[in-house]
Coordinates of C-alpha atoms in Angstrom, one line a residue:
M1 CA -17.4 -8.6 -6.0
P2 CA -14.1 -8.7 -4.2
R3 CA -11.7 -5.7 -3.8
T4 CA -8.1 -5.0 -5.0
N5 CA -6.4 -1.9 -4.5
L6 CA -4.6 -0.7 -7.7
Y7 CA -1.1 1.7 -6.7
L8 CA 1.1 3.9 -9.5
L9 CA 4.0 4.5 -6.9
S10 CA 6.4 6.8 -7.2
F11 CA 10.0 6.8 -5.2
Q12 CA 12.1 8.7 -2.5
G13 CA 15.7 8.5 -2.8
R14 CA 17.6 5.6 -3.2
T15 CA 13.6 3.5 -2.8
T16 CA 13.8 1.2 -6.1
P17 CA 11.1 -1.3 -7.0
R18 CA 13.8 -4.2 -4.7
S19 CA 14.3 -2.4 -1.7
F20 CA 10.0 -1.4 -1.4
L21 CA 8.8 -4.9 -1.8
Q22 CA 11.9 -5.7 0.5
D23 CA 9.9 -3.8 2.9
L24 CA 6.3 -4.4 2.3
F25 CA 6.2 -8.1 2.3
Q26 CA 8.7 -7.9 5.3
H27 CA 5.8 -4.9 7.1
P28 CA 4.3 -7.0 10.5
T29 CA 1.2 -5.0 9.7
F30 CA 1.5 -6.2 6.3
H31 CA 0.0 -10.0 6.6
P32 CA -3.8 -10.2 7.6
G33 CA -3.2 -12.2 10.5
A34 CA 0.1 -10.9 11.5
E35 CA 0.3 -10.7 15.5
T36 CA -3.0 -12.5 15.7
P37 CA -4.2 -16.1 14.9
T38 CA -4.4 -17.5 11.2
R39 CA -7.2 -15.9 9.6
N40 CA -8.9 -17.2 6.5
S41 CA -9.4 -14.3 4.8
R42 CA -11.9 -14.8 1.7
T43 CA -13.9 -16.6 5.0
G44 CA -13.2 -14.9 7.5
S45 CA -12.4 -17.8 9.4
H46 CA -9.9 -18.6 12.2
R47 CA -7.4 -21.0 12.8
S48 CA -8.3 -22.2 16.5
G49 CA -5.2 -22.7 18.6
D50 CA -2.6 -21.8 16.2
N51 CA -1.6 -18.7 17.1
R52 CA 1.5 -18.7 14.4
V53 CA 1.4 -17.7 11.0
S54 CA 2.4 -19.4 8.1
K55 CA 3.7 -16.7 5.4
P56 CA 1.6 -16.0 2.1
D57 CA 3.8 -16.3 -1.7
S58 CA 3.6 -13.9 -3.5
R59 CA 1.1 -15.2 -5.8
E60 CA -2.0 -14.8 -2.5
I61 CA -0.6 -10.7 -2.4
V62 CA 0.1 -10.5 -5.1
L63 CA -1.9 -9.8 -8.7
T64 CA 0.7 -7.8 -11.1
A65 CA 3.8 -6.4 -9.9
A66 CA 4.6 -4.6 -13.4
R67 CA 7.8 -1.4 -13.6
P68 CA 5.8 1.1 -16.4
I69 CA 7.8 2.8 -19.2
R70 CA 5.3 5.6 -20.8
W71 CA 1.8 6.9 -21.2
I72 CA 0.4 5.4 -24.4
I73 CA -2.7 8.4 -24.4
R74 CA -2.3 11.1 -21.2
P75 CA -5.2 11.9 -19.3
T76 CA -6.5 15.1 -19.7
H77 CA -9.0 16.3 -17.1
Y78 CA -8.6 13.7 -14.5
D79 CA -5.9 13.5 -11.9
T80 CA -3.3 14.5 -14.2
D81 CA -1.9 17.4 -11.7
I82 CA -1.0 13.0 -9.4
L83 CA -0.6 11.0 -12.7
L84 CA 1.4 13.8 -15.2
E85 CA 3.9 15.7 -12.6
G86 CA 7.5 15.9 -13.7
A87 CA 9.0 12.5 -13.8
P88 CA 12.2 11.9 -11.3
S89 CA 15.8 13.0 -12.5
T90 CA 16.0 9.3 -13.3
S91 CA 13.8 7.9 -15.9
N92 CA 11.3 5.3 -16.1
A93 CA 12.6 5.0 -19.9
S94 CA 15.4 7.4 -19.8
S95 CA 17.4 4.2 -22.3
V96 CA 15.0 5.9 -24.7
N97 CA 14.6 9.7 -23.1
S98 CA 14.2 10.8 -20.2
N99 CA 13.2 14.3 -21.5
D100 CA 10.1 12.7 -23.2
P101 CA 7.2 14.4 -22.0
R102 CA 4.6 10.8 -22.3
T103 CA 7.2 9.5 -20.3
T104 CA 5.8 8.0 -16.4
P105 CA 7.6 9.7 -12.6
Y106 CA 6.2 6.3 -12.0
Y107 CA 8.4 3.2 -10.6
L108 CA 5.8 0.6 -10.0
L109 CA 2.3 -0.3 -10.6
L110 CA 0.9 -1.9 -8.3
I111 CA -2.3 -5.0 -7.8
L112 CA -2.8 -6.6 -4.4
A113 CA -4.8 -9.4 -4.2
P114 CA -8.3 -8.6 -2.7
G115 CA -7.6 -8.4 1.5
Y116 CA -4.3 -6.8 1.1
T117 CA -3.1 -2.9 1.0
I118 CA 0.3 -1.0 1.7
P119 CA 0.5 -0.4 5.8
F120 CA -0.6 3.9 5.7
D121 CA 2.8 4.3 7.4
L122 CA 4.7 2.8 4.6
L123 CA 2.5 4.3 1.8
T124 CA 3.2 7.7 3.5
N125 CA 6.2 7.6 4.6
R126 CA 8.5 10.5 2.6
T127 CA 11.6 9.4 3.1
L128 CA 10.5 5.8 0.9
I129 CA 7.3 7.4 -1.7
R130 CA 7.6 10.3 -3.9
T131 CA 3.5 10.7 -5.1
H132 CA 1.6 8.1 -5.1
F133 CA -1.7 7.3 -6.7
T134 CA -3.3 4.4 -5.7
L135 CA -7.7 3.5 -7.1
T136 CA -10.3 0.9 -5.0
V137 CA -11.7 -1.9 -7.6
G138 CA -14.1 -4.7 -7.8
I139 CA -12.9 -7.2 -9.8
P140 CA -15.0 -10.1 -10.7
S141 CA -14.4 -13.3 -9.0
S142 CA -14.2 -15.4 -12.7
L143 CA -11.5 -13.1 -14.0
L144 CA -9.9 -13.9 -10.1
S145 CA -10.2 -17.7 -10.4
N146 CA -6.6 -18.9 -11.2
Y147 CA -6.0 -16.7 -11.9
H148 CA -1.7 -16.4 -12.2
D149 CA -1.8 -19.7 -13.8
K150 CA -3.6 -17.7 -17.2
N151 CA -1.2 -14.5 -16.6
T152 CA 1.8 -17.6 -16.3
Q153 CA 0.5 -18.8 -19.8
L154 CA -0.2 -15.0 -21.7
L155 CA 3.6 -13.6 -20.7
S156 CA 5.5 -17.0 -21.2
G157 CA 3.1 -17.4 -24.6
T158 CA 3.1 -20.6 -23.7
G159 CA -1.6 -22.6 -23.4
I160 CA -3.7 -19.9 -24.4
G161 CA -1.3 -17.2 -24.6
Q162 CA -0.5 -18.8 -27.2
V163 CA 1.2 -16.8 -29.7
P164 CA -0.3 -14.7 -33.1
P165 CA 1.5 -14.2 -36.3
L166 CA 1.6 -10.5 -36.6
T167 CA -1.4 -10.1 -39.5
G168 CA 1.0 -7.5 -41.6
S169 CA -1.5 -4.6 -41.2
L170 CA 1.7 -2.8 -39.1
R171 CA 3.8 -4.0 -41.8
Q172 CA 1.3 -1.9 -44.6
K173 CA 1.7 1.1 -42.2
E174 CA 5.2 0.8 -42.2
K175 CA 5.9 0.9 -46.3
T176 CA 3.0 3.1 -47.2
R177 CA 5.6 5.5 -43.9
D178 CA 1.5 6.4 -43.2
G179 CA 2.1 7.8 -39.5
G180 CA 0.0 10.9 -39.0
G181 CA -3.0 9.4 -36.1
D182 CA -3.4 11.1 -33.2
T183 CA -2.3 8.8 -30.5
R184 CA -4.7 10.7 -28.8
N185 CA -7.4 9.0 -30.4
L186 CA -5.5 5.4 -30.4
E187 CA -4.2 5.9 -33.3
L188 CA -0.5 5.5 -34.8
S189 CA 1.1 7.9 -34.5
E190 CA 4.5 8.3 -36.5
E191 CA 6.2 9.6 -32.3
L192 CA 4.9 6.5 -31.5
Q193 CA 6.0 4.0 -34.1
G194 CA 9.9 5.4 -33.6
W195 CA 9.5 5.2 -30.2
S196 CA 8.3 1.5 -30.6
Q197 CA 10.8 0.4 -32.7
R198 CA 13.8 2.5 -30.8
Y199 CA 12.6 0.7 -27.6
M200 CA 12.2 -2.9 -28.7
E201 CA 15.7 -2.1 -30.4
A202 CA 16.8 -1.5 -27.1
S203 CA 15.1 -4.5 -25.8
G204 CA 16.7 -6.8 -27.2
G205 CA 13.8 -8.4 -29.7
S206 CA 13.8 -11.0 -27.3
G207 CA 10.2 -13.8 -27.3
S208 CA 7.1 -13.4 -29.8
G209 CA 8.8 -13.3 -32.6
G210 CA 11.6 -11.6 -32.6
H211 CA 9.2 -7.7 -31.2
G212 CA 10.8 -8.1 -27.2
G213 CA 7.9 -9.5 -24.5
A214 CA 5.0 -9.4 -24.1
V215 CA 3.2 -6.0 -22.7
S216 CA 0.6 -5.4 -20.1
M217 CA -2.0 -2.5 -21.5
L218 CA -3.4 0.4 -17.5
N219 CA -6.0 1.5 -19.1
L220 CA -8.3 3.6 -16.5
L221 CA -11.6 5.2 -18.4
A222 CA -14.3 7.6 -17.5
F223 CA -17.1 7.6 -19.5
E224 CA -19.7 10.2 -21.1
A225 CA -22.6 10.8 -19.1
T226 CA -25.1 9.9 -21.5
K227 CA -27.5 6.5 -20.6
D228 CA -25.7 4.6 -23.3
A229 CA -22.0 4.7 -23.4
R230 CA -21.7 2.3 -21.6
D231 CA -23.3 0.2 -23.7
T232 CA -21.1 1.2 -26.8
Y233 CA -17.9 0.5 -24.5
A234 CA -19.6 -2.8 -24.0
K235 CA -20.1 -3.7 -27.9
Y236 CA -16.0 -2.7 -28.5
G237 CA -15.4 -4.5 -25.6
R238 CA -16.2 -7.5 -26.9
A239 CA -15.2 -7.0 -30.6
F240 CA -11.6 -5.9 -28.8
A241 CA -12.1 -10.2 -27.2
E242 CA -14.1 -11.2 -30.2
R243 CA -12.2 -10.1 -33.7
V244 CA -10.2 -7.2 -33.2
G245 CA -8.0 -7.3 -30.0
S246 CA -8.0 -11.6 -29.7
A247 CA -6.8 -12.0 -33.6
R248 CA -3.3 -10.3 -32.1
G249 CA -3.3 -12.0 -29.1
G250 CA -5.0 -9.1 -26.6
L251 CA -6.8 -9.8 -23.6
A252 CA -8.3 -8.8 -21.2
K253 CA -7.2 -9.4 -18.4
L254 CA -8.3 -7.6 -15.8
V255 CA -11.6 -5.5 -15.6
G256 CA -12.9 -4.0 -13.0
K257 CA -14.9 -1.1 -11.5
V258 CA -13.7 2.3 -9.7
V259 CA -15.8 1.4 -6.5
A260 CA -15.7 4.2 -2.9
D261 CA -14.3 2.7 0.1
D262 CA -14.1 4.6 3.4
Q263 CA -10.8 3.6 4.1
H264 CA -9.5 5.4 0.2
N265 CA -10.1 8.7 -1.2
P266 CA -13.9 8.2 -3.6
S267 CA -12.5 8.7 -6.4
G268 CA -9.3 5.9 -6.1
S269 CA -6.5 8.9 -5.9
R270 CA -4.1 10.0 -3.5
N271 CA -1.1 12.3 -4.0
E272 CA 1.2 11.8 -1.2
K273 CA 4.5 14.1 -1.6
Q274 CA 4.8 16.4 2.2
G275 CA 3.9 14.2 4.1
P276 CA 0.8 14.3 7.1
S277 CA 2.2 16.9 9.5
S278 CA -1.6 16.9 11.4
D279 CA -4.6 15.1 11.6
T280 CA -5.6 17.0 8.7
D281 CA -2.5 16.2 6.8
I282 CA -2.7 12.6 8.2
E283 CA -6.4 12.5 6.9
E284 CA -6.2 14.8 3.4
S285 CA -3.0 12.0 2.8
R286 CA -5.1 9.3 3.0
R287 CA -8.5 10.8 1.7
G288 CA -7.2 12.6 -1.2
K289 CA -6.2 16.1 -3.6
S290 CA -9.0 14.7 -6.1
S291 CA -11.1 17.3 -8.3
K292 CA -14.2 14.8 -8.4
K293 CA -15.4 11.9 -6.9
N294 CA -15.3 8.6 -9.3
H295 CA -14.1 10.1 -11.9
W296 CA -12.6 6.7 -12.6
H297 CA -15.1 4.4 -14.0
E298 CA -13.6 0.8 -14.5
I299 CA -9.9 0.4 -15.0
A300 CA -8.5 -3.0 -17.3
L301 CA -5.6 -4.6 -17.8
A302 CA -4.6 -5.5 -21.4
H303 CA -2.1 -8.1 -22.8
Y304 CA -0.4 -8.1 -25.7
P305 CA 2.5 -10.5 -26.8
S306 CA 4.6 -7.8 -27.6
L307 CA 4.7 -4.2 -28.6
A308 CA 4.1 -4.3 -31.6
H309 CA 1.8 -6.8 -31.9
F310 CA -0.8 -3.7 -30.2
L311 CA 1.1 -1.6 -33.3
D312 CA 0.5 -4.2 -34.9
M313 CA -3.8 -4.2 -34.3
I314 CA -4.1 0.2 -34.1
A315 CA -2.7 0.0 -37.2
S316 CA -5.6 -2.3 -38.2
E317 CA -8.9 -0.9 -40.2
D318 CA -10.7 -3.5 -38.4
Y319 CA -9.8 -2.6 -35.4
Q320 CA -10.3 1.5 -36.2
E321 CA -13.4 0.6 -37.4
A322 CA -14.2 -0.7 -33.9
N323 CA -12.6 2.4 -32.3
K324 CA -14.6 4.5 -34.5
R325 CA -17.4 3.5 -33.8
Y326 CA -18.3 2.1 -30.0
R327 CA -14.3 3.1 -28.1
L328 CA -14.6 6.7 -28.6
G329 CA -17.7 8.1 -27.9
S330 CA -17.9 6.7 -24.8
L331 CA -15.2 8.2 -23.2
E332 CA -14.7 11.4 -21.6
D333 CA -12.1 11.0 -20.4
T334 CA -9.7 7.7 -20.5
C335 CA -5.7 7.5 -19.9
I336 CA -3.5 4.1 -20.8
L337 CA 0.4 3.4 -19.3
M338 CA 2.0 0.3 -21.0
C339 CA 4.0 -2.8 -18.4
D340 CA 6.7 -4.6 -18.1
E341 CA 5.2 -7.0 -15.7
L342 CA 8.1 -8.0 -13.3
D343 CA 9.4 -11.7 -13.8
E344 CA 7.3 -13.4 -11.2
G345 CA 10.8 -15.8 -9.7
I346 CA 11.6 -12.0 -7.9
L347 CA 8.6 -11.7 -6.4
H348 CA 8.6 -15.6 -4.7
A349 CA 12.7 -14.7 -4.0
L350 CA 11.9 -11.1 -1.9
S351 CA 8.1 -12.3 -0.5
G352 CA 10.3 -14.8 1.1
K353 CA 8.9 -17.9 -0.7
D354 CA 10.0 -20.4 -3.7
L355 CA 8.6 -21.7 -6.7
V356 CA 6.6 -25.1 -6.1
N357 CA 8.8 -26.0 -9.2
G358 CA 11.6 -24.3 -7.8
V359 CA 12.0 -21.2 -10.1
G360 CA 13.9 -18.3 -8.5
E361 CA 15.3 -14.3 -9.4
G362 CA 17.0 -15.7 -12.7
G363 CA 16.2 -19.3 -12.8
K364 CA 14.9 -21.5 -14.5
G365 CA 12.0 -21.7 -16.2
A366 CA 12.5 -17.4 -15.3
R367 CA 10.1 -15.7 -18.4
E368 CA 12.2 -13.5 -20.7
G369 CA 12.3 -11.0 -21.4
G370 CA 10.5 -10.3 -18.2
A371 CA 11.1 -6.4 -15.7
K372 CA 14.1 -6.6 -13.7
I373 CA 13.9 -4.2 -11.2

């Protein structure tokens, strides 16, 4: 199973997602074979007789680059010190409420293609990065095959990403003013409902039938230590894929198992703020600060045509039946981070490559509503 690296990054000073991605793409050791004969990352073979390196475009490097918006569910047991520490003075969600404790301190979610990792000297550069959290994840090859083509359709609402109408569950909740749910249980709360309305209004309400653009939900999952927890959660996954999620355009587009990696923290989490000053600090920075090895078991990146479609799902009786029957009792801890994926044209421009069809930053074909950086 191919291994990918997932990063949540909080920046220091004037560092922005744009400037960091430029530094990353231009880093001399980021591209495989940067100073050696060109190497095929899939086969491991080298191109003989040619020391020139063909710089890959962003499709070959980045699976997902997204701007974190807010926590839908916050972790309660694991990595809370890393994931929930105080937000920077400039909040990601400042247009809604910069003092909201549900605001994430992270500015960029990055999931790199197999074979790529952020160079250590860049990841631990304290003038650029304030805090980072990483996981090494094994993702099935079947999900990675043609991933960018499928994701482009999902984000643009074409092909497999055709946007279904809302089922009416959200509107019914609004009419009855039934917002007493607990967001920690993935129920529709009054707070989430009110915040979402303000967010969609601030986003301009474009795309997906006037409900705002597509959103991605990053799920971290830690299962209960019971023999049937994973099997029970798998039943939830099937219900999501076959009925309750797919009816609202929901799709778990990336799913993978957190794996140990000698070059990363066995639990996957790292928190670097001070910068390494000794061999011990360097090793601590490399391996991170974590309370328990391998406590996150799986990740899932779920797509929804809009935030309204996500709310329509969790407001529905059919979803809550599956949620309470299969999901809640299976998880020891979980968190869900709402993200807005970056426009692919921007990534191509930053990687030094133009899109094959000529789409560049903000050019023809750029996704409406994609996160700007």
